[in-house]
Amino acid sequence: MALLTPEDLENINKQLQEADSTVRRVTGLDIKGICKDFYGTTPCCEKVGIVPVTSGNGIIGSFSESLNAIAGYFGFDSFITDMPDVSGYYEAVKNGARIILMADDNTFLAHNLKNGKIANNQPCTGIIYAEIASRYLKADSKEVLAVGLGKVGFPGAAHLVQKGFKVYGYDADRTLLEKSVSSLGIIPFNPVSPEGDRQRKFSIIFEATPCADTIPESVISENCVISTPGIPCAISKELQKKCGVELVMEPLGIGTASMLYSVL
Ligand SMILES: NC(=O)C1=CN([C@@H]2O[C@H](COP(=O)(O)OP(=O)(O)OC[C@H]3O[C@@H](n4cnc5c(N)ncnc54)[C@H](O)[C@@H]3O)[C@@H](O)[C@H]2O)C=CC1
Ligand SMILES: N[C@@H](CCCCNC(=O)[C@H]1CCC=N1)C(=O)O
Ligand SMILES: [Mg+2]
């Protein structure tokens, strides 16, 4: 279970601002612009109630506070309930929340009480990071590499297929890789040891694994964006600098924005 830690969330506002400027450089739009264009929705101060949840591993330090900062950054009017769990849910509704944000160890949801729409963080994250990667202005081909085809990666890879990209994919779990090949038609490609001697380089890479260093230098092309919600990061700082990679990576805010815009 890959749970966030308080360390992942340190100075979330700075992380969000840095990610936003990278997204602007990569796509020409900021995160708000991508979400608005992709979902066709715009927030107008919807009240968001953030409910801490104590089940399982319990409350993660600064998780609710980070969601509060993120909702504010994207133009929502948000508050954290004093009480957690059921009492917190009741408190949120009684205090006029239109959208509920809450997470246990397995599901992080956004639920719009007015229109009934509900969003799950995993597909919303995969899809928005894939969407950002797909809009890379300096891409030199329609070929993309998707590494990590789990709860976040598979929806992201599916989105890239639907957008008409030629998707090469890899997952350490053979069953997941085979499922992705059969259901999405992606081309199996292990970046660490590609079949045959032909080296394939990509200018669009989407990664969603809980492992570090999953993207080797050999697959990174001249102009390359690596769009990755995966924690820890798919490449080292050194490799990022050496190859001049545009790295879109942020621990919670981009995925949360995708959830919120998807339920408006
Ligand atoms: N930044 C954000 O907003 C968010 C980040 N995450 C993070 O994204 C990551 C993925 O989350 P989930 O999809 O829910 O996990 P998951 O466990 O469902 O999927 C991860 C996949 O990566 C594969 N994998 C592991 N090591 C690999 C390697 N070396 N090469 C290729 N594939 C490898 C696993 O076989 C698995 O299928 C986690 O680190 C999670 O913490 C999740 C949600 C939001
Ligand atoms: N119950 C806890 C929150 C638990 C969140 C666990 N899920 C993750 O860490 C996912 C969400 C995005 C990235 N990983 C609380 O209310 O403080
Ligand atoms: Mg994120």
mmCIF file of C-alpha atoms and ligand atoms in Angstrom:
data_model
loop_
_atom_site.group_PDB
_atom_site.id
_atom_site.type_symbol
_atom_site.label_atom_id
_atom_site.label_comp_id
_atom_site.label_asym_id
_atom_site.label_seq_id
_atom_site.Cartn_x
_atom_site.Cartn_y
_atom_site.Cartn_z
ATOM 1 C CA MET A 1 0.000 0.000 0.000
ATOM 2 C CA ALA A 2 1.659 3.222 -1.123
ATOM 3 C CA LEU A 3 0.491 5.814 1.387
ATOM 4 C CA LEU A 4 1.659 9.418 1.457
ATOM 5 C CA THR A 5 3.860 10.554 4.324
ATOM 6 C CA PRO A 6 3.979 14.015 5.955
ATOM 7 C CA GLU A 7 7.458 14.393 4.385
ATOM 8 C CA ASP A 8 5.981 13.905 0.876
ATOM 9 C CA LEU A 9 3.648 16.824 1.642
ATOM 10 C CA GLU A 10 6.176 19.340 2.983
ATOM 11 C CA ASN A 11 5.617 22.878 1.580
ATOM 12 C CA ILE A 12 2.843 21.628 -0.696
ATOM 13 C CA ASN A 13 2.209 25.171 -2.008
ATOM 14 C CA LYS A 14 5.787 25.444 -3.301
ATOM 15 C CA GLN A 15 5.595 21.968 -4.840
ATOM 16 C CA LEU A 16 2.316 22.913 -6.536
ATOM 17 C CA GLN A 17 3.678 26.211 -7.864
ATOM 18 C CA GLU A 18 6.788 24.503 -9.247
ATOM 19 C CA ALA A 19 4.724 21.762 -10.874
ATOM 20 C CA ASP A 20 2.395 24.412 -12.334
ATOM 21 C CA SER A 21 5.255 26.277 -13.978
ATOM 22 C CA THR A 22 6.624 23.030 -15.434
ATOM 23 C CA VAL A 23 3.165 22.150 -16.795
ATOM 24 C CA ARG A 24 2.922 25.632 -18.345
ATOM 25 C CA ARG A 25 6.353 25.180 -19.995
ATOM 26 C CA VAL A 26 5.506 21.675 -21.226
ATOM 27 C CA THR A 27 1.970 22.291 -22.526
ATOM 28 C CA GLY A 28 1.457 26.045 -22.815
ATOM 29 C CA LEU A 29 -1.373 25.811 -20.246
ATOM 30 C CA ASP A 30 -1.312 25.780 -16.438
ATOM 31 C CA ILE A 31 -2.957 22.951 -14.440
ATOM 32 C CA LYS A 32 -6.214 24.936 -14.161
ATOM 33 C CA GLY A 33 -6.197 25.451 -17.930
ATOM 34 C CA ILE A 34 -5.630 21.742 -18.618
ATOM 35 C CA CYS A 35 -8.433 20.711 -16.219
ATOM 36 C CA LYS A 36 -10.829 23.356 -17.605
ATOM 37 C CA ASP A 37 -10.128 22.303 -21.188
ATOM 38 C CA PHE A 38 -10.205 18.563 -20.459
ATOM 39 C CA TYR A 39 -13.299 18.423 -18.220
ATOM 40 C CA GLY A 40 -15.077 21.462 -19.673
ATOM 41 C CA THR A 41 -15.771 22.742 -16.160
ATOM 42 C CA THR A 42 -14.741 25.770 -14.056
ATOM 43 C CA PRO A 43 -15.021 26.169 -10.299
ATOM 44 C CA CYS A 44 -17.022 29.105 -8.990
ATOM 45 C CA CYS A 45 -16.218 28.977 -5.262
ATOM 46 C CA GLU A 46 -17.912 25.631 -4.588
ATOM 47 C CA LYS A 47 -17.711 24.848 -0.879
ATOM 48 C CA VAL A 48 -15.462 21.815 -0.290
ATOM 49 C CA GLY A 49 -15.661 19.943 3.038
ATOM 50 C CA ILE A 50 -12.480 17.980 3.877
ATOM 51 C CA VAL A 51 -13.148 15.141 6.331
ATOM 52 C CA PRO A 52 -10.202 13.481 8.107
ATOM 53 C CA VAL A 53 -10.603 9.690 8.333
ATOM 54 C CA THR A 54 -9.075 7.641 11.167
ATOM 55 C CA SER A 55 -9.563 4.101 9.745
ATOM 56 C CA GLY A 56 -6.669 1.742 8.926
ATOM 57 C CA ASN A 57 -3.305 3.495 9.180
ATOM 58 C CA GLY A 58 -5.161 6.534 10.496
ATOM 59 C CA ILE A 59 -4.808 10.221 9.898
ATOM 60 C CA ILE A 60 -1.722 11.221 7.866
ATOM 61 C CA GLY A 61 -0.095 14.358 9.252
ATOM 62 C CA SER A 62 -0.819 17.392 7.052
ATOM 63 C CA PHE A 63 -2.915 15.380 4.544
ATOM 64 C CA SER A 64 -6.124 17.342 5.297
ATOM 65 C CA GLU A 65 -4.208 20.613 5.581
ATOM 66 C CA SER A 66 -2.596 19.912 2.189
ATOM 67 C CA LEU A 67 -6.016 19.264 0.632
ATOM 68 C CA ASN A 68 -7.208 22.570 2.110
ATOM 69 C CA ALA A 69 -4.283 24.421 0.537
ATOM 70 C CA ILE A 70 -4.767 22.612 -2.784
ATOM 71 C CA ALA A 71 -8.523 23.364 -2.947
ATOM 72 C CA GLY A 72 -7.768 27.025 -2.219
ATOM 73 C CA TYR A 73 -5.047 27.123 -4.913
ATOM 74 C CA PHE A 74 -7.608 25.986 -7.520
ATOM 75 C CA GLY A 75 -10.281 28.506 -6.481
ATOM 76 C CA PHE A 76 -12.497 26.426 -4.213
ATOM 77 C CA ASP A 77 -13.822 27.584 -0.823
ATOM 78 C CA SER A 78 -12.696 24.747 1.478
ATOM 79 C CA PHE A 79 -12.684 23.840 5.147
ATOM 80 C CA ILE A 80 -11.504 20.920 7.298
ATOM 81 C CA THR A 81 -14.079 19.510 9.721
ATOM 82 C CA ASP A 82 -13.206 19.521 13.440
ATOM 83 C CA MET A 83 -14.447 15.962 13.805
ATOM 84 C CA PRO A 84 -13.218 12.980 11.737
ATOM 85 C CA ASP A 85 -15.157 10.087 10.191
ATOM 86 C CA VAL A 86 -18.973 9.964 10.448
ATOM 87 C CA SER A 87 -19.196 12.954 12.752
ATOM 88 C CA GLY A 88 -16.954 14.894 10.387
ATOM 89 C CA TYR A 89 -19.100 13.942 7.401
ATOM 90 C CA TYR A 90 -22.206 15.165 9.250
ATOM 91 C CA GLU A 91 -20.389 18.376 10.191
ATOM 92 C CA ALA A 92 -19.314 18.985 6.576
ATOM 93 C CA VAL A 93 -22.863 18.623 5.232
ATOM 94 C CA LYS A 94 -24.373 20.740 8.012
ATOM 95 C CA ASN A 95 -21.798 23.465 7.245
ATOM 96 C CA GLY A 96 -22.885 23.657 3.626
ATOM 97 C CA ALA A 97 -20.237 21.561 1.843
ATOM 98 C CA ARG A 98 -21.204 20.979 -1.808
ATOM 99 C CA ILE A 99 -18.270 18.629 -2.426
ATOM 100 C CA ILE A 100 -16.866 16.129 0.131
ATOM 101 C CA LEU A 101 -13.160 15.195 -0.012
ATOM 102 C CA MET A 102 -12.069 12.250 2.134
ATOM 103 C CA ALA A 103 -9.727 9.276 2.017
ATOM 104 C CA ASP A 104 -9.174 5.991 3.797
ATOM 105 C CA ASP A 105 -6.161 3.794 3.008
ATOM 106 C CA ASN A 106 -7.695 2.427 -0.195
ATOM 107 C CA THR A 107 -9.948 5.107 -1.653
ATOM 108 C CA PHE A 108 -9.609 8.884 -1.917
ATOM 109 C CA LEU A 109 -12.876 10.335 -3.223
ATOM 110 C CA ALA A 110 -14.500 13.581 -4.227
ATOM 111 C CA HIS A 111 -18.310 13.510 -4.071
ATOM 112 C CA ASN A 112 -20.487 16.340 -5.334
ATOM 113 C CA LEU A 113 -23.637 16.215 -3.161
ATOM 114 C CA LYS A 114 -25.571 18.458 -5.532
ATOM 115 C CA ASN A 115 -25.105 16.680 -8.879
ATOM 116 C CA GLY A 116 -24.244 13.222 -7.519
ATOM 117 C CA LYS A 117 -20.930 13.017 -9.416
ATOM 118 C CA ILE A 118 -18.181 11.044 -7.626
ATOM 119 C CA ALA A 119 -14.443 10.744 -8.452
ATOM 120 C CA ASN A 120 -11.657 8.353 -7.434
ATOM 121 C CA ASN A 121 -8.131 9.706 -7.044
ATOM 122 C CA GLN A 122 -6.400 6.783 -8.806
ATOM 123 C CA PRO A 123 -7.976 7.029 -12.303
ATOM 124 C CA CYS A 124 -8.242 10.823 -12.009
ATOM 125 C CA THR A 125 -4.510 11.032 -11.292
ATOM 126 C CA GLY A 126 -3.487 8.621 -14.071
ATOM 127 C CA ILE A 127 -5.659 10.392 -16.633
ATOM 128 C CA ILE A 128 -4.520 13.939 -15.835
ATOM 129 C CA TYR A 129 -0.792 13.079 -15.778
ATOM 130 C CA ALA A 130 -1.247 11.238 -19.089
ATOM 131 C CA GLU A 131 -3.193 14.192 -20.501
ATOM 132 C CA ILE A 132 -0.407 16.601 -19.483
ATOM 133 C CA ALA A 133 2.230 14.348 -21.091
ATOM 134 C CA SER A 134 0.146 14.061 -24.281
ATOM 135 C CA ARG A 135 0.196 17.851 -24.693
ATOM 136 C CA TYR A 136 4.006 18.147 -24.727
ATOM 137 C CA LEU A 137 4.715 20.906 -27.240
ATOM 138 C CA LYS A 138 8.162 19.566 -28.183
ATOM 139 C CA ALA A 139 7.151 15.923 -28.678
ATOM 140 C CA ASP A 140 8.931 14.518 -31.728
ATOM 141 C CA SER A 141 6.515 11.594 -32.267
ATOM 142 C CA LYS A 142 3.196 10.055 -31.271
ATOM 143 C CA GLU A 143 5.012 7.205 -29.476
ATOM 144 C CA VAL A 144 4.801 7.172 -25.686
ATOM 145 C CA LEU A 145 6.236 4.970 -22.956
ATOM 146 C CA ALA A 146 3.980 4.033 -19.994
ATOM 147 C CA VAL A 147 5.753 2.363 -17.056
ATOM 148 C CA GLY A 148 3.586 1.055 -14.195
ATOM 149 C CA LEU A 149 0.118 -0.200 -15.243
ATOM 150 C CA GLY A 150 -1.661 -0.439 -11.868
ATOM 151 C CA LYS A 151 -4.567 1.519 -10.355
ATOM 152 C CA VAL A 152 -3.092 4.853 -11.523
ATOM 153 C CA GLY A 153 -1.033 3.727 -14.532
ATOM 154 C CA PHE A 154 -3.602 1.587 -16.359
ATOM 155 C CA PRO A 155 -6.248 4.359 -16.679
ATOM 156 C CA GLY A 156 -3.491 6.726 -17.792
ATOM 157 C CA ALA A 157 -2.236 4.285 -20.449
ATOM 158 C CA ALA A 158 -5.830 3.664 -21.597
ATOM 159 C CA HIS A 159 -6.301 7.432 -21.953
ATOM 160 C CA LEU A 160 -3.174 7.707 -24.135
ATOM 161 C CA VAL A 161 -4.437 4.858 -26.361
ATOM 162 C CA GLN A 162 -7.808 6.600 -26.686
ATOM 163 C CA LYS A 163 -6.000 9.816 -27.702
ATOM 164 C CA GLY A 164 -4.383 7.908 -30.587
ATOM 165 C CA PHE A 165 -0.825 7.563 -29.295
ATOM 166 C CA LYS A 166 1.317 4.491 -29.992
ATOM 167 C CA VAL A 167 1.743 3.254 -26.424
ATOM 168 C CA TYR A 168 4.703 1.108 -25.392
ATOM 169 C CA GLY A 169 4.170 -0.199 -21.875
ATOM 170 C CA TYR A 170 5.774 -2.115 -19.084
ATOM 171 C CA ASP A 171 4.831 -3.410 -15.659
ATOM 172 C CA ALA A 172 6.962 -5.636 -13.407
ATOM 173 C CA ASP A 173 3.824 -7.723 -12.821
ATOM 174 C CA ARG A 174 3.494 -9.974 -15.884
ATOM 175 C CA THR A 175 -0.235 -10.510 -15.418
ATOM 176 C CA LEU A 176 -0.865 -6.777 -15.444
ATOM 177 C CA LEU A 177 1.349 -6.334 -18.499
ATOM 178 C CA GLU A 178 -0.486 -9.111 -20.358
ATOM 179 C CA LYS A 179 -3.872 -7.629 -19.369
ATOM 180 C CA SER A 180 -2.782 -4.245 -20.679
ATOM 181 C CA VAL A 181 -1.509 -5.742 -23.949
ATOM 182 C CA SER A 182 -4.726 -7.717 -24.533
ATOM 183 C CA SER A 183 -7.216 -5.046 -23.433
ATOM 184 C CA LEU A 184 -5.454 -1.851 -24.571
ATOM 185 C CA GLY A 185 -3.300 -3.154 -27.422
ATOM 186 C CA ILE A 186 -0.190 -1.554 -25.940
ATOM 187 C CA ILE A 187 3.187 -2.833 -27.103
ATOM 188 C CA PRO A 188 5.163 -4.612 -24.361
ATOM 189 C CA PHE A 189 8.500 -2.846 -23.913
ATOM 190 C CA ASN A 190 10.814 -3.310 -20.914
ATOM 191 C CA PRO A 191 12.820 -0.068 -20.688
ATOM 192 C CA VAL A 192 15.565 -1.757 -18.695
ATOM 193 C CA SER A 193 16.156 -4.599 -21.158
ATOM 194 C CA PRO A 194 14.302 -3.950 -24.456
ATOM 195 C CA GLU A 195 13.773 -6.871 -26.840
ATOM 196 C CA GLY A 196 16.433 -6.966 -29.530
ATOM 197 C CA ASP A 197 19.282 -4.539 -29.775
ATOM 198 C CA ARG A 198 17.307 -1.601 -31.196
ATOM 199 C CA GLN A 199 17.250 1.144 -28.615
ATOM 200 C CA ARG A 200 13.965 3.043 -28.598
ATOM 201 C CA LYS A 201 13.873 6.591 -27.237
ATOM 202 C CA PHE A 202 10.758 8.487 -26.137
ATOM 203 C CA SER A 203 9.978 12.174 -25.781
ATOM 204 C CA ILE A 204 6.762 11.403 -23.856
ATOM 205 C CA ILE A 205 7.073 9.143 -20.801
ATOM 206 C CA PHE A 206 4.314 8.461 -18.231
ATOM 207 C CA GLU A 207 5.334 6.611 -15.055
ATOM 208 C CA ALA A 208 3.155 5.436 -12.160
ATOM 209 C CA THR A 209 5.153 3.071 -9.947
ATOM 210 C CA PRO A 210 6.129 3.195 -6.247
ATOM 211 C CA CYS A 211 9.757 2.626 -7.207
ATOM 212 C CA ALA A 212 12.710 4.906 -7.882
ATOM 213 C CA ASP A 213 14.905 4.856 -10.990
ATOM 214 C CA THR A 214 12.442 3.009 -13.263
ATOM 215 C CA ILE A 215 13.353 5.121 -16.323
ATOM 216 C CA PRO A 216 16.906 4.513 -17.627
ATOM 217 C CA GLU A 217 18.869 7.075 -19.653
ATOM 218 C CA SER A 218 18.711 4.797 -22.737
ATOM 219 C CA VAL A 219 14.998 5.553 -23.353
ATOM 220 C CA ILE A 220 15.187 9.330 -22.806
ATOM 221 C CA SER A 221 15.213 11.301 -26.067
ATOM 222 C CA GLU A 222 16.629 14.799 -26.802
ATOM 223 C CA ASN A 223 13.421 16.616 -25.791
ATOM 224 C CA CYS A 224 11.677 14.566 -23.113
ATOM 225 C CA VAL A 225 8.852 15.021 -20.612
ATOM 226 C CA ILE A 226 8.456 12.516 -17.780
ATOM 227 C CA SER A 227 4.985 12.937 -16.286
ATOM 228 C CA THR A 228 4.892 10.897 -13.102
ATOM 229 C CA PRO A 229 2.682 10.785 -10.015
ATOM 230 C CA GLY A 230 4.814 7.873 -8.809
ATOM 231 C CA ILE A 231 6.518 8.285 -5.418
ATOM 232 C CA PRO A 232 9.550 8.049 -5.119
ATOM 233 C CA CYS A 233 10.604 9.712 -8.366
ATOM 234 C CA ALA A 234 11.191 7.659 -11.516
ATOM 235 C CA ILE A 235 14.543 9.344 -12.220
ATOM 236 C CA SER A 236 17.336 10.821 -10.101
ATOM 237 C CA LYS A 237 17.964 14.576 -9.957
ATOM 238 C CA GLU A 238 21.310 13.919 -11.669
ATOM 239 C CA LEU A 239 19.751 12.103 -14.620
ATOM 240 C CA GLN A 240 17.046 14.773 -14.908
ATOM 241 C CA LYS A 241 19.721 17.475 -15.113
ATOM 242 C CA LYS A 242 22.022 15.490 -17.398
ATOM 243 C CA CYS A 243 19.263 14.852 -19.962
ATOM 244 C CA GLY A 244 17.407 18.164 -19.460
ATOM 245 C CA VAL A 245 14.214 16.234 -18.738
ATOM 246 C CA GLU A 246 11.000 18.189 -18.094
ATOM 247 C CA LEU A 247 9.733 16.481 -14.929
ATOM 248 C CA VAL A 248 6.030 16.812 -14.026
ATOM 249 C CA MET A 249 5.776 15.348 -10.550
ATOM 250 C CA GLU A 250 3.740 16.427 -7.498
ATOM 251 C CA PRO A 251 2.506 14.330 -4.533
ATOM 252 C CA LEU A 252 -1.236 15.196 -4.280
ATOM 253 C CA GLY A 253 -2.411 18.456 -5.861
ATOM 254 C CA ILE A 254 -2.596 17.682 -9.575
ATOM 255 C CA GLY A 255 -4.564 14.491 -8.923
ATOM 256 C CA THR A 256 -6.885 16.301 -6.503
ATOM 257 C CA ALA A 257 -7.508 19.085 -9.027
ATOM 258 C CA SER A 258 -8.454 16.410 -11.582
ATOM 259 C CA MET A 259 -10.939 14.919 -9.106
ATOM 260 C CA LEU A 260 -12.515 18.281 -8.253
ATOM 261 C CA TYR A 261 -12.891 19.457 -11.865
ATOM 262 C CA SER A 262 -14.326 16.044 -12.824
ATOM 263 C CA VAL A 263 -17.247 16.332 -10.361
ATOM 264 C CA LEU A 264 -18.276 19.932 -11.187
HETATM 265 N N1 LIG B 1 1.124 12.087 -7.026
HETATM 266 C C1 LIG B 1 -0.140 11.768 -6.840
HETATM 267 O O1 LIG B 1 -1.051 12.612 -6.930
HETATM 268 C C2 LIG B 1 -0.481 10.327 -6.558
HETATM 269 C C3 LIG B 1 0.548 9.405 -6.450
HETATM 270 N N2 LIG B 1 0.277 8.075 -6.282
HETATM 271 C C4 LIG B 1 1.430 7.159 -6.316
HETATM 272 O O2 LIG B 1 1.480 6.517 -7.606
HETATM 273 C C5 LIG B 1 2.107 5.230 -7.477
HETATM 274 C C6 LIG B 1 1.238 4.166 -8.122
HETATM 275 O O3 LIG B 1 0.058 4.057 -7.368
HETATM 276 P P1 LIG B 1 -0.968 2.861 -7.716
HETATM 277 O O4 LIG B 1 -1.164 2.773 -9.196
HETATM 278 O O5 LIG B 1 -2.153 3.063 -6.820
HETATM 279 O O6 LIG B 1 -0.148 1.574 -7.235
HETATM 280 P P2 LIG B 1 -0.303 0.094 -7.810
HETATM 281 O O7 LIG B 1 0.415 -0.784 -6.853
HETATM 282 O O8 LIG B 1 -1.740 -0.174 -8.154
HETATM 283 O O9 LIG B 1 0.491 0.142 -9.203
HETATM 284 C C7 LIG B 1 1.893 0.266 -9.249
HETATM 285 C C8 LIG B 1 2.381 -0.655 -10.365
HETATM 286 O O10 LIG B 1 3.783 -0.453 -10.568
HETATM 287 C C9 LIG B 1 4.349 -1.701 -10.900
HETATM 288 N N3 LIG B 1 5.807 -1.638 -10.680
HETATM 289 C C10 LIG B 1 6.480 -1.629 -9.507
HETATM 290 N N4 LIG B 1 7.821 -1.524 -9.746
HETATM 291 C C11 LIG B 1 7.960 -1.452 -11.103
HETATM 292 C C12 LIG B 1 9.092 -1.339 -11.970
HETATM 293 N N5 LIG B 1 10.332 -1.252 -11.486
HETATM 294 N N6 LIG B 1 8.869 -1.270 -13.319
HETATM 295 C C13 LIG B 1 7.617 -1.357 -13.800
HETATM 296 N N7 LIG B 1 6.504 -1.482 -13.047
HETATM 297 C C14 LIG B 1 6.686 -1.525 -11.703
HETATM 298 C C15 LIG B 1 3.651 -2.711 -9.990
HETATM 299 O O11 LIG B 1 3.766 -4.016 -10.530
HETATM 300 C C16 LIG B 1 2.221 -2.153 -10.020
HETATM 301 O O12 LIG B 1 1.441 -2.779 -11.017
HETATM 302 C C17 LIG B 1 2.351 5.029 -5.975
HETATM 303 O O13 LIG B 1 3.665 5.432 -5.699
HETATM 304 C C18 LIG B 1 1.380 6.017 -5.322
HETATM 305 O O14 LIG B 1 1.840 6.468 -4.056
HETATM 306 C C19 LIG B 1 -1.018 7.591 -6.216
HETATM 307 C C20 LIG B 1 -2.078 8.490 -6.302
HETATM 308 C C21 LIG B 1 -1.884 9.913 -6.445
HETATM 309 N N1 LIG B 2 -7.155 8.710 6.204
HETATM 310 C C1 LIG B 2 -6.049 9.690 6.032
HETATM 311 C C2 LIG B 2 -5.685 9.862 4.540
HETATM 312 C C3 LIG B 2 -5.212 8.547 3.930
HETATM 313 C C4 LIG B 2 -4.776 8.763 2.475
HETATM 314 C C5 LIG B 2 -4.133 7.493 1.925
HETATM 315 N N2 LIG B 2 -4.015 7.603 0.473
HETATM 316 C C6 LIG B 2 -2.883 8.064 -0.119
HETATM 317 O O1 LIG B 2 -1.863 8.301 0.501
HETATM 318 C C7 LIG B 2 -2.988 8.274 -1.604
HETATM 319 C C8 LIG B 2 -3.802 9.527 -1.905
HETATM 320 C C9 LIG B 2 -3.004 10.268 -2.924
HETATM 321 C C10 LIG B 2 -1.720 9.586 -2.925
HETATM 322 N N3 LIG B 2 -1.729 8.514 -2.209
HETATM 323 C C11 LIG B 2 -6.467 11.063 6.551
HETATM 324 O O2 LIG B 2 -7.690 11.370 6.502
HETATM 325 O O3 LIG B 2 -5.571 11.824 6.980
HETATM 326 MG MG MG B 3 -0.593 14.878 -7.949
#
